[in-house]
């Protein structure tokens, strides 16, 4: 018997990105979030973005192109 797992549990193997309300709003609008204040993973490109209250907001992809790396929304969850 298969049981569905909560999204946060299913993504536990991905790096965790913690955002403030501004970062959450940017992702919900499809905009990238700068990584200046956020720790970059040593490998991999996907992460789980969490907002205040530990709520999973999005699956994000690290874009290292350009002058500054950013987290781009890959799949934004309903808020």
Tab-separated table of C-alpha atoms in Angstrom:
chain	number	residue	atom	x	y	z
A	1	UNK	CA	0.000	0.000	0.000
A	2	UNK	CA	1.437	3.345	-1.074
A	3	UNK	CA	0.841	6.413	1.032
A	4	UNK	CA	1.279	9.966	-0.182
A	5	UNK	CA	3.892	11.911	1.743
A	6	UNK	CA	3.679	15.606	2.545
A	7	UNK	CA	5.678	17.666	0.010
A	8	UNK	CA	8.160	18.893	2.647
A	9	UNK	CA	8.962	15.275	3.558
A	10	UNK	CA	9.282	14.241	-0.082
A	11	UNK	CA	11.784	17.073	-0.665
A	12	UNK	CA	13.818	16.512	2.500
A	13	UNK	CA	16.810	15.330	0.449
A	14	UNK	CA	17.102	18.733	-1.269
A	15	UNK	CA	18.921	21.757	0.162
A	16	UNK	CA	16.616	23.903	2.282
A	17	UNK	CA	16.335	27.582	1.396
A	18	UNK	CA	14.717	29.762	4.044
A	19	UNK	CA	13.107	32.952	2.793
A	20	UNK	CA	11.538	36.026	4.333
A	21	UNK	CA	8.138	37.334	3.174
A	22	UNK	CA	9.745	39.374	0.393
A	23	UNK	CA	11.500	36.305	-1.030
A	24	UNK	CA	8.284	34.286	-0.824
A	25	UNK	CA	6.387	36.994	-2.703
A	26	UNK	CA	9.052	37.114	-5.414
A	27	UNK	CA	8.811	33.356	-5.979
A	28	UNK	CA	5.005	33.458	-6.043
A	29	UNK	CA	5.253	36.098	-8.780
A	30	UNK	CA	7.647	33.903	-10.790
A	31	UNK	CA	10.672	36.075	-10.029
A	32	UNK	CA	14.112	34.775	-9.038
A	33	UNK	CA	15.483	35.201	-5.530
A	34	UNK	CA	19.075	36.440	-5.215
A	35	UNK	CA	21.417	34.104	-3.356
A	36	UNK	CA	23.509	36.867	-1.769
A	37	UNK	CA	22.257	36.093	1.754
A	38	UNK	CA	21.560	32.413	1.161
A	39	UNK	CA	23.963	29.507	1.407
A	40	UNK	CA	24.682	27.801	-1.917
A	41	UNK	CA	24.778	24.020	-2.085
A	42	UNK	CA	28.097	22.466	-3.071
A	43	UNK	CA	26.363	20.267	-5.626
A	44	UNK	CA	22.975	19.915	-7.267
A	45	UNK	CA	20.695	22.549	-8.620
A	46	UNK	CA	17.318	21.980	-6.940
A	47	UNK	CA	16.207	23.171	-3.520
A	48	UNK	CA	13.126	23.476	-1.368
A	49	UNK	CA	12.166	27.073	-0.573
A	50	UNK	CA	10.473	27.604	2.787
A	51	UNK	CA	8.877	30.783	4.067
A	52	UNK	CA	8.067	32.012	7.550
A	53	UNK	CA	6.308	29.372	9.604
A	54	UNK	CA	8.292	26.602	7.883
A	55	UNK	CA	5.763	26.463	5.023
A	56	UNK	CA	7.063	24.937	1.780
A	57	UNK	CA	6.607	27.588	-0.900
A	58	UNK	CA	8.367	26.249	-3.987
A	59	UNK	CA	10.854	23.943	-5.581
A	60	UNK	CA	13.601	26.173	-6.930
A	61	UNK	CA	16.473	25.693	-9.350
A	62	UNK	CA	19.863	27.302	-8.829
A	63	UNK	CA	20.936	29.401	-11.805
A	64	UNK	CA	24.667	30.056	-11.618
A	65	UNK	CA	24.731	31.919	-14.936
A	66	UNK	CA	25.327	35.630	-15.007
A	67	UNK	CA	27.225	37.715	-12.484
A	68	UNK	CA	25.264	36.563	-9.432
A	69	UNK	CA	23.602	33.187	-8.799
A	70	UNK	CA	19.837	33.209	-8.217
A	71	UNK	CA	17.169	30.705	-7.201
A	72	UNK	CA	14.528	30.478	-9.939
A	73	UNK	CA	11.083	29.049	-9.182
A	74	UNK	CA	10.598	25.651	-10.779
A	75	UNK	CA	7.251	24.717	-9.173
A	76	UNK	CA	5.396	27.149	-6.892
A	77	UNK	CA	2.882	25.677	-4.464
A	78	UNK	CA	-0.457	27.275	-3.725
A	79	UNK	CA	-0.326	29.598	-0.780
